[in-house]
Coordinates of C-alpha atoms and ligand atoms in Angstrom, one line a residue:
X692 CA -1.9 16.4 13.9
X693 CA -1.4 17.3 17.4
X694 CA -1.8 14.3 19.8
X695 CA -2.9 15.2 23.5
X696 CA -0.1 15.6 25.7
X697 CA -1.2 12.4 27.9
X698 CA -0.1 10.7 24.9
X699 CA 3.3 12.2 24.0
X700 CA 6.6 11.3 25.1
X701 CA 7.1 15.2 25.8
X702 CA 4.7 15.2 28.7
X703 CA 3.8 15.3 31.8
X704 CA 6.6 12.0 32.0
X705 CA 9.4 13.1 30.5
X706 CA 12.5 11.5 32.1
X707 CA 10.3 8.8 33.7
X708 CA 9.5 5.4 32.3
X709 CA 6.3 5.8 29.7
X710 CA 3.5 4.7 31.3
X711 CA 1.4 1.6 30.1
X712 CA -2.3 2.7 28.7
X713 CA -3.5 -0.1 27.2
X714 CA -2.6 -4.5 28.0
X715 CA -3.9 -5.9 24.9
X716 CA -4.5 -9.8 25.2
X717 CA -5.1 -12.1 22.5
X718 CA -3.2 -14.4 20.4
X719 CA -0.7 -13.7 18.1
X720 CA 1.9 -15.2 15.5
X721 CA 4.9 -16.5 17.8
X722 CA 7.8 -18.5 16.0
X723 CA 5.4 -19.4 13.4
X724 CA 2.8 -20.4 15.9
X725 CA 0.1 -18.6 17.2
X726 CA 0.2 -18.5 21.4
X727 CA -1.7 -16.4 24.0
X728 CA -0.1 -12.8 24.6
X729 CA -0.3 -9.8 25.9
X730 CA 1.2 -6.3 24.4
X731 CA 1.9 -3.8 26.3
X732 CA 1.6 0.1 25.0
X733 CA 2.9 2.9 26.6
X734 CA 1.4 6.4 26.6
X735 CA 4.2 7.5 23.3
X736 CA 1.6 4.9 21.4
X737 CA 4.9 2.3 21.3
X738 CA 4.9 -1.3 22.1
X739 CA 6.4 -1.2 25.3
X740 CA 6.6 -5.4 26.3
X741 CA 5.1 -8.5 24.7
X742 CA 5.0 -11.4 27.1
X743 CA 2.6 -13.0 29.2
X744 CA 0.9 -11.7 32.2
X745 CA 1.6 -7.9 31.3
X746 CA 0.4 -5.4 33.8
X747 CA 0.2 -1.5 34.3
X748 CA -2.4 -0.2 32.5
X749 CA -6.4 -0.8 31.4
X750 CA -6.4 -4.6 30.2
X751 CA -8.7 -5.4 26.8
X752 CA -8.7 -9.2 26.3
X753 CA -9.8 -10.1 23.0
X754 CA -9.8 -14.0 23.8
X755 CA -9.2 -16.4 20.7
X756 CA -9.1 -13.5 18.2
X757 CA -5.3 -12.6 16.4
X758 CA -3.9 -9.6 16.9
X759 CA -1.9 -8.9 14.1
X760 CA 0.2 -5.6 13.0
X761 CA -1.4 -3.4 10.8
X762 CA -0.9 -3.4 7.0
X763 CA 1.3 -1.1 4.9
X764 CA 0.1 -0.3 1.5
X765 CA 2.4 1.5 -0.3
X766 CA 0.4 2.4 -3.7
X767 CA -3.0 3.7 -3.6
X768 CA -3.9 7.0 -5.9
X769 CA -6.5 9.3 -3.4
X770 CA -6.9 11.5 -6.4
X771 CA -7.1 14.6 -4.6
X772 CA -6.5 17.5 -5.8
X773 CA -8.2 17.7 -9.2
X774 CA -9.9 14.0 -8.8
X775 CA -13.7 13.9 -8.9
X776 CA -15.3 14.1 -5.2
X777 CA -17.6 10.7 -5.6
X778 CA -14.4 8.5 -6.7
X779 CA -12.8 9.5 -4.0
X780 CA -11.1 12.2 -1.2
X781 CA -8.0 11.8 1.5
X782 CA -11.1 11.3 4.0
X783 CA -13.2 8.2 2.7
X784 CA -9.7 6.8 1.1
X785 CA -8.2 6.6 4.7
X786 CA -11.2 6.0 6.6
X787 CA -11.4 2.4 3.7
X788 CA -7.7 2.0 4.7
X789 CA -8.6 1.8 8.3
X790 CA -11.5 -0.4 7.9
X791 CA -9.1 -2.9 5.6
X792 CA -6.2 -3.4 8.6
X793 CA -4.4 -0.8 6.8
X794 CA -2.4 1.9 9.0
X795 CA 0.0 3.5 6.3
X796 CA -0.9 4.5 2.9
X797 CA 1.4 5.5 0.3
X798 CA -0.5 8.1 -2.3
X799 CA 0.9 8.4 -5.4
X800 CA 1.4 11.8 -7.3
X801 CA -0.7 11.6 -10.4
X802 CA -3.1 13.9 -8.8
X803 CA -4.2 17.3 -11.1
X804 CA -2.1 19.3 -10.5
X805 CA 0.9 16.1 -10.3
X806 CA 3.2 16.4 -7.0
X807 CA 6.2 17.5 -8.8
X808 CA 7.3 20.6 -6.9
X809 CA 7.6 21.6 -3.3
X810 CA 4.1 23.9 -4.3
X811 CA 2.0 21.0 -5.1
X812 CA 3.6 18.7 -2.1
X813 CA 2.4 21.4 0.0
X814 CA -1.0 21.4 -1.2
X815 CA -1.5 17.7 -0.7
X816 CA 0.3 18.1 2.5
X817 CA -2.3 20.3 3.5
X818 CA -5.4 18.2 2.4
X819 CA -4.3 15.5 4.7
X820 CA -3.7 17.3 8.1
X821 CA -6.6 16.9 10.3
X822 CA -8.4 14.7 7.6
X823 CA -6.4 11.3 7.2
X824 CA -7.7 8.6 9.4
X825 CA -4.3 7.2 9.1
X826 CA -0.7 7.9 8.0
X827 CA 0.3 9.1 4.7
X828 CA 3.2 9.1 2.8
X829 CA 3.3 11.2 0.1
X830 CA 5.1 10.1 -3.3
X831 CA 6.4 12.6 -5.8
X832 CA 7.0 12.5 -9.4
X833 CA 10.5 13.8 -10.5
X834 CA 9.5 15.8 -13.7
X835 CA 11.0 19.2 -12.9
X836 CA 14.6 18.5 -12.4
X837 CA 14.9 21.8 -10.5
X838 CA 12.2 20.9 -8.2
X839 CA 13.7 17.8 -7.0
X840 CA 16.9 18.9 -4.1
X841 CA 13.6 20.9 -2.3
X842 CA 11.0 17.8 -2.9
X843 CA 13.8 15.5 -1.8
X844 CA 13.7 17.2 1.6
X845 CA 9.8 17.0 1.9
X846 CA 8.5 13.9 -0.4
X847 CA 8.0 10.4 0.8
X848 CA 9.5 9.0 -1.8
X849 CA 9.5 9.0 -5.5
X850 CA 7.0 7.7 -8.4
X851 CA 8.4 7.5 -11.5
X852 CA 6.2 6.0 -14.6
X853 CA 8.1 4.5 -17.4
X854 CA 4.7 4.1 -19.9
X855 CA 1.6 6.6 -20.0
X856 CA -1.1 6.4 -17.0
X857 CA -3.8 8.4 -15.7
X858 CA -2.7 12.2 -15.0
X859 CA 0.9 11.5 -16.4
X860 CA 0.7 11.7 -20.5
X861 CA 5.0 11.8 -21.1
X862 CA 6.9 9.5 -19.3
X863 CA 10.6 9.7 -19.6
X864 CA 11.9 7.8 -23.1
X865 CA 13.9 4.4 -22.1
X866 CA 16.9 6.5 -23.6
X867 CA 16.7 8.8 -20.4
X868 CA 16.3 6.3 -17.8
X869 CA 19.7 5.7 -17.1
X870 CA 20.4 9.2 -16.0
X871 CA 17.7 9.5 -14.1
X872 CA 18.4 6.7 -12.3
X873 CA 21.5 8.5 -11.3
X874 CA 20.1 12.0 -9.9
X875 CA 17.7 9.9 -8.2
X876 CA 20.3 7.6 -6.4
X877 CA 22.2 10.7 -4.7
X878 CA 18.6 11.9 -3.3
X879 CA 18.1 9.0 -0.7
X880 CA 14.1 8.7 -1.2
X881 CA 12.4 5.3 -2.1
X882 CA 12.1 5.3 -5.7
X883 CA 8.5 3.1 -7.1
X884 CA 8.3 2.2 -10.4
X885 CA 5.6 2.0 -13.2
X886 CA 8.0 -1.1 -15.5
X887 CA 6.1 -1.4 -18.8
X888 CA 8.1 -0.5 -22.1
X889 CA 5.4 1.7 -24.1
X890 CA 7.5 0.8 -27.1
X891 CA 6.3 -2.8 -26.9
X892 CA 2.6 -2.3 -26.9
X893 CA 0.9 -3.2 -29.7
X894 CA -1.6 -1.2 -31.5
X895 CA -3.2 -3.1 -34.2
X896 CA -6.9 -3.1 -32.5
X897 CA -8.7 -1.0 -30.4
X898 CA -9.0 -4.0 -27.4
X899 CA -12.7 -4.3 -26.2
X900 CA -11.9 -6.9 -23.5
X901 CA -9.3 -7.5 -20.8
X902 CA -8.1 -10.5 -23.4
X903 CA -7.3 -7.6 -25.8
X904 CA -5.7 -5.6 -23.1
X905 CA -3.3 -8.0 -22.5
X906 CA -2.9 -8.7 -26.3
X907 CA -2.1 -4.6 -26.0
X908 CA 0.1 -4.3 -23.2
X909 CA 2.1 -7.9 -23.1
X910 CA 4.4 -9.3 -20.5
X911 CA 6.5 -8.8 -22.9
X912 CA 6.5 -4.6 -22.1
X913 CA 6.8 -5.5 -18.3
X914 CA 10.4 -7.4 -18.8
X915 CA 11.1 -5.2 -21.3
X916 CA 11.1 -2.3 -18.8
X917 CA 12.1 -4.6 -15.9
X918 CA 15.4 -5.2 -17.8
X919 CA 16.5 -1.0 -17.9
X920 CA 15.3 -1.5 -13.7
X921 CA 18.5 -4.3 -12.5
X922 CA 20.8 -2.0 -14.9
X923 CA 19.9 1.1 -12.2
X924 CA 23.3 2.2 -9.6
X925 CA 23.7 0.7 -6.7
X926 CA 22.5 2.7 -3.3
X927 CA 18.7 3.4 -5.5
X928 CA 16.3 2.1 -3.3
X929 CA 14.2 0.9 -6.0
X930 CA 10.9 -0.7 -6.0
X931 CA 9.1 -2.3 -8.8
X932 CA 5.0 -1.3 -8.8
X933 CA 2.6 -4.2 -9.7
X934 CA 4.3 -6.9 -11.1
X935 CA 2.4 -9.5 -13.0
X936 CA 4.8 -11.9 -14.6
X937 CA 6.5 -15.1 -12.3
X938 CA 9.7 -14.3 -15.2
X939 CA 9.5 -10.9 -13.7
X940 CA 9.3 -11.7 -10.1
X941 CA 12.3 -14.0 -10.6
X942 CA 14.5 -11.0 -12.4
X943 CA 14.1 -8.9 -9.5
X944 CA 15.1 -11.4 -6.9
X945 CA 18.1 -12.6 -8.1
X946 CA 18.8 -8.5 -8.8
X947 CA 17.9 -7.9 -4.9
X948 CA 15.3 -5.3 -5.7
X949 CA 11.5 -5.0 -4.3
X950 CA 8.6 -5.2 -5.6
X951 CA 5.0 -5.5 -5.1
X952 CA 2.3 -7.7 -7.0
X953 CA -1.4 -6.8 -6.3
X954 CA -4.3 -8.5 -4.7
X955 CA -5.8 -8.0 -8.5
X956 CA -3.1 -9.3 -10.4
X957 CA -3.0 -12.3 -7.7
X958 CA -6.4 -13.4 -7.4
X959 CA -7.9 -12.3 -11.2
X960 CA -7.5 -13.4 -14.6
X961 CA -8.1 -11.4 -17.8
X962 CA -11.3 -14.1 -18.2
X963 CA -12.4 -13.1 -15.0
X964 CA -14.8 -10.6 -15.8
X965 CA -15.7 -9.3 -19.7
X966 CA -16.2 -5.6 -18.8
X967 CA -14.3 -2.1 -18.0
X968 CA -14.5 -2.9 -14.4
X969 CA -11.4 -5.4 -15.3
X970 CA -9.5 -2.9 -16.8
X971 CA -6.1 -2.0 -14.9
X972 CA -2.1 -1.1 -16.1
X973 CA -0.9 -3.6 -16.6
X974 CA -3.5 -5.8 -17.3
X975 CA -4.8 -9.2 -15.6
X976 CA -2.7 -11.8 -17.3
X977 CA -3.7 -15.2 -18.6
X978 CA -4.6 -18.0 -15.9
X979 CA -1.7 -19.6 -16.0
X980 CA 0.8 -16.5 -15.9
X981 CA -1.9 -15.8 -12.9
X982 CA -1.2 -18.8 -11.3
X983 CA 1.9 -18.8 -11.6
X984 CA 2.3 -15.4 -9.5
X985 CA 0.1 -16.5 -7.0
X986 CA 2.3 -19.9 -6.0
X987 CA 5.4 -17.3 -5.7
X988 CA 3.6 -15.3 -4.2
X989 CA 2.6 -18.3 -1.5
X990 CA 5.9 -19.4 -1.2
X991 CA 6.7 -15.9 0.2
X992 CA 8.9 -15.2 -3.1
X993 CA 6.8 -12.1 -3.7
X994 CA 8.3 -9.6 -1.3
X995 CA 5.4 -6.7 -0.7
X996 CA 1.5 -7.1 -1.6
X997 CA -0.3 -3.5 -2.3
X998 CA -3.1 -2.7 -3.9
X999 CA -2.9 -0.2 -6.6
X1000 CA -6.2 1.5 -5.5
X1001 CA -7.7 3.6 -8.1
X1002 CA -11.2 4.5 -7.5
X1003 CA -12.7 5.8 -10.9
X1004 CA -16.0 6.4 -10.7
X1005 CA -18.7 4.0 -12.0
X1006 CA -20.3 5.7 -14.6
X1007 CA -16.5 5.9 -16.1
X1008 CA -16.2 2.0 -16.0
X1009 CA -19.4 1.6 -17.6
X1010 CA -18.1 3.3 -20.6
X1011 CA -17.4 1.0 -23.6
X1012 CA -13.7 -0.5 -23.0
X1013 CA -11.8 0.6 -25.1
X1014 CA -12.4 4.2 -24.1
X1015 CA -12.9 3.5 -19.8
X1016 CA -10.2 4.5 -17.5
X1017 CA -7.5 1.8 -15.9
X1018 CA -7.5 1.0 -12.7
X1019 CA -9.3 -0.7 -9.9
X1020 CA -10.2 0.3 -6.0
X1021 CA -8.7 -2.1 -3.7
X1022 CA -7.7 -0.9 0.0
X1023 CA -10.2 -2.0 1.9
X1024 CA -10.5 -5.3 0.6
X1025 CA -6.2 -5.9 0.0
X1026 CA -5.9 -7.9 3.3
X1027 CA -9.5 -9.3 4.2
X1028 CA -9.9 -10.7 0.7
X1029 CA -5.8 -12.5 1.7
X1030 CA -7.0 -13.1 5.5
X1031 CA -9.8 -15.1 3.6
X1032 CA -7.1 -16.9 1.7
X1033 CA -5.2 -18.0 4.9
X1034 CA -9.0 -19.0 6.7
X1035 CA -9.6 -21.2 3.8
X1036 CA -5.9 -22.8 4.1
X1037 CA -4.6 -21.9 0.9
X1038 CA -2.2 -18.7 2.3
X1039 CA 0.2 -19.0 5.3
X1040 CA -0.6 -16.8 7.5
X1041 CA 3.5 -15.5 8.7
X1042 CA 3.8 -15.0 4.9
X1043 CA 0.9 -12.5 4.7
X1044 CA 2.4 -10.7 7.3
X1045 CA 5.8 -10.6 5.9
X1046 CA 4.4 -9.2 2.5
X1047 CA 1.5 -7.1 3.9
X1048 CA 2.5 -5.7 7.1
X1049 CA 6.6 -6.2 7.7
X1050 CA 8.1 -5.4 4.7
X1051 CA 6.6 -2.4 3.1
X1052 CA 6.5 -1.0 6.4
X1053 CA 10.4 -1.6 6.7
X1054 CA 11.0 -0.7 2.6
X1055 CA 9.7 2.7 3.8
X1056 CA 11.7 3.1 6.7
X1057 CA 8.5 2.9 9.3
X1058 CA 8.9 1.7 12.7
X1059 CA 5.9 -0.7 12.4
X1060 CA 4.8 -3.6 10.8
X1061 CA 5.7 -6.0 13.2
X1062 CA 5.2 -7.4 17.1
X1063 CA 8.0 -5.5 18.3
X1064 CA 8.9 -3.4 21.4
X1065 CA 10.0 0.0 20.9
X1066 CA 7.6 -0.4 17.2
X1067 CA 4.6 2.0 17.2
X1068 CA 1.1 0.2 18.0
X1069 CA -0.3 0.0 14.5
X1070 CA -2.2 -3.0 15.0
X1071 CA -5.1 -5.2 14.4
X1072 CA -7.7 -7.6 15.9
X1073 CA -8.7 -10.3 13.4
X1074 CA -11.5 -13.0 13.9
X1075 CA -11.1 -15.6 11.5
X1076 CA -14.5 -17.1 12.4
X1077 CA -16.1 -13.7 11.6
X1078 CA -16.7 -14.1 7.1
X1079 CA -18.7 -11.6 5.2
X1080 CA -18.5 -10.7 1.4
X1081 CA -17.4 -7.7 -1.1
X1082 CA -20.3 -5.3 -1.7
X1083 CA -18.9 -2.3 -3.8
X1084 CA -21.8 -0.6 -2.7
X1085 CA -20.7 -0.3 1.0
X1086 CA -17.3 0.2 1.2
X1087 CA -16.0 3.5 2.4
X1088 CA -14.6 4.6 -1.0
X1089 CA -18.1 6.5 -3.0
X1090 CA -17.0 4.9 -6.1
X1091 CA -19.5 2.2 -4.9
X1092 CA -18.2 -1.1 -6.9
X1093 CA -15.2 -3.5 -6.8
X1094 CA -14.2 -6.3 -8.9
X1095 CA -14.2 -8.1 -6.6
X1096 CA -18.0 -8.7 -5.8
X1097 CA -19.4 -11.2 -3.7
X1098 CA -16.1 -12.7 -3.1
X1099 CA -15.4 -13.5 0.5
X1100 CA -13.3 -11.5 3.1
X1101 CA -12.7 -11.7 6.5
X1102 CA -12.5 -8.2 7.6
X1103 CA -10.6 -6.6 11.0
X1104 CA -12.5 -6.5 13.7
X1105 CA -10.5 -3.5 15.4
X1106 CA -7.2 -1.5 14.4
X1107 CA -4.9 0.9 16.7
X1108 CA -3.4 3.5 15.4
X1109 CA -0.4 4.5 17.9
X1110 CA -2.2 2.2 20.3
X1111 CA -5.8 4.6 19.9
X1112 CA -8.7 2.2 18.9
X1113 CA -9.9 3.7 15.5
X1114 CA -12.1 1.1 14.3
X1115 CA -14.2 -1.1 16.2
X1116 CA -16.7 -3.7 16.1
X1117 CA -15.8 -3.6 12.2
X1118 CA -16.9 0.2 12.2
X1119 CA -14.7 3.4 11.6
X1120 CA -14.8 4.7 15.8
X1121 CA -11.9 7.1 15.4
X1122 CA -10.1 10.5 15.0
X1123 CA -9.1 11.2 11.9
X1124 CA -5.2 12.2 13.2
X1125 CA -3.2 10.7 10.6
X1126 CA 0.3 12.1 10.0
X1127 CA 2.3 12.5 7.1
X1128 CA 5.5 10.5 7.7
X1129 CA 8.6 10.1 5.8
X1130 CA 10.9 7.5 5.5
X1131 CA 13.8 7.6 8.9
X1132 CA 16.7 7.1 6.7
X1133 CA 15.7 10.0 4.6
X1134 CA 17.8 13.4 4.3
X1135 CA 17.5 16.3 6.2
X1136 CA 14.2 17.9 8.0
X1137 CA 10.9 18.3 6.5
X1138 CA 8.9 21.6 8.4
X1139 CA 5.1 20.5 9.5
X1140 CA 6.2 16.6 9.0
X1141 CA 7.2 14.4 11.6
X1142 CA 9.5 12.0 11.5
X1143 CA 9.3 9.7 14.1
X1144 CA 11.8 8.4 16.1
X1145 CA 12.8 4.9 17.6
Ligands
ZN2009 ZN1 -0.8 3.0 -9.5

């Protein structure tokens, strides 16, 4: 965790002006356009100035590549504790983060044990420190009602999971929602939620393709659940988790509430593969309800992209499909398979960074996610003439596949965390120092997490 002292605001300069370390020059996103710019960041690892001709400190001209602020992904399941070691640990789950533009992660508690008590926050809290290649912040899952004034004062945020998932067997009934709805308002965390209704799944087959999955687990159970959601108090910051439906994008917007769709649910259709590797809660959707998520999403109506990574191992999603695991890895691949999108002229680039970078960043009270002074330097060097495919087999994550083989990504050059290169040439170059960060608007102080400042 600790940062050398040339680097802190509590230094050798306190009470002088930080001191520039680093003039980045490239081109960046301007009004909409992109234009030749510099950034200047100061020894705290904060933007100090973006203009032209910057000067005080070691200049690193990147020419006609785009520097871009890093991503925010704001669901992603590390699966440690209790997960097995060749899905995945907080070490190669970061260090695919990095390499995927990402500078924030937000890990979800459906761990073994489950973060549902300050105990089991700590214990995760302690896995990351010293082993995160970038920030963390941790969700909780409000079980224990006892447990939750302490976790409130620690946890990132909440999880809660309206239908059964991996690691969490009884979510609450839709009978109980409501009042937990209002314990969670008075706590002040982000609040994520799993929206499908189990009580509209079907169970008439055992499904044995992602077609059957869907016939299992219907829009229908996503509006359904979305419906109990826009009925929650005012003052929950709520967040809807993977949505899949255009109906249910439209709900939450005309209820003001966020949400995220993935890059799965965006880009694949339950025809796009036959196989367990196309298994994921909820599941791919028809084309056309696809589709139709996709052109909200383009037309920036979708307000936060993440990408529900869950890393099972292969041999598990080689298993017949009706008894294989949900879920799919995505980190690394969330924003070059989307930068591939905007290369190829079908994605607007500002709208990417509104739903990738700027708005889940903001959602969980982060000073980053956009080209700001005073924001920390969580950013990234793209070169959109640089293209390379998906190969499961060499991402950072040891599950070793993807569903998304062979399809084309443009991958970030470089990302700065707090204005340190970590990743460089395309390679992971860094310390692994991330911190575990908490929302700024949260209550009260968390011991051994930093909260930092503006
Ligand atoms: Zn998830």
């Amino acid at each position: 965790m600790a940062r050398s002292s040339r680097r802190t605001r509590a230094g050798s300069h306190r009470g002088d002006r930080p001191s520039i370390v680093l003039v980045l020059a490239g081109r960046a996103l301007v009004r909409g356009r992109l234009q030749p710019v510099e950034i200047a960041i100061d020894d705290s690892g904060r933007i100090a100035s973006i203009g032209k001709n910057r000067s005080g400190g070691p200049r690193h001209d990147v020419g006609d590549c785009v520097i871009l602020p890093a991503a925010t992904d704001m669901h992603v399941h590390f699966r440690e504790p209790g997960g097995p070691s060749e899905a995945e640990t907080i070490g190669s789950g970061t260090v695919g983060a990095a390499l995927g533009g990402v500078a924030l992660v937000g890990d979800m508690p459906n761990t073994r044990p489950p973060v549902t008590d300050l105990e089991s926050w700590q214990e995760k809290v302690a896995r990351i420190e010293g082993r995160a290649a970038v920030d963390m912040l941790v969700f909780a899952a409000p079980t224990d009602p006892r447990a939750l004034p302490s976790l409130a004062r620690h946890a990132g945020g909440f999880k809660v999971y309206l239908a059964p998932t991996t690691g969490i067997d009884e979510p609450p009934s839709m009978e109980e929602v409501p009042a937990l709805w209002e314990r969670l308002a008075e706590l002040r965390l982000p609040v994520s939620v799993h929206a499908e209704d189990p009580t509209q799944f079907s169970a008439d087959r055992p499904p044995s393709s992602p077609v059957g999955w869907n016939a299992v687990r219907p829009g229908a159970a996503e509006l359904s659940a979305l419906d109990r959601m826009i009925r929650s108090p005012v003052g929950l910051r709520l967040h809807a988790a993977h949505v899949t439906t255009e109906e249910g994008a439209r709900k939450l917007r005309g209820a003001g509430l966020s949400f995220e769709a993935t890059a799965h649910h965006l880009l694949l259709s339950d025809r796009s593969g036959t196989d367990a590797r196309f298994k994921v809660n909820p599941p791919l959707r028809p084309e056309s309800e696809r589709l139709a998520l996709w052109e909200a999403f383009r037309r920036g109506e979708v307000p936060i992209l993440a990408s529900d990574h869950a890393p099972h191992p292969k041999d598990t999603k080689e298993l017949p499909f009706d008894r294989a695991p949900s879920g799919v890895p995505g980190v690394e691949t969330l924003l070059p398979l989307m930068l591939a999108q905007v290369r190829a002229g079908t994605l607007d680039l500002g709208v990417l960074v509104a739903a990738a970078c700027e708005r889940p960043a903001r959602w969980l009270g982060q000073p980053h996610g956009r080209l700001a002074p005073g924001h920390r330097a969580h950013l990234i060097v793209v070169d959109f003439r640089e293209r390379s495919t998906v190969s499961g087999a060499k991402l950072a994550s040891p599950c070793g596949w993807s569903p998304f083989e062979g399809w084309e990504v443009v991958r970030p050059r470089e990302l700065y965390r707090d204005g340190e290169r970590i990743v460089d040439a395309g390679e992971f170059a860094g310390r692994s120092a991330g911190k575990v960060v908490r929302p700024e608007y949260a209550l009260g102080e968390a011991a051994g997490t930093p909260s930092p400042t503006l």
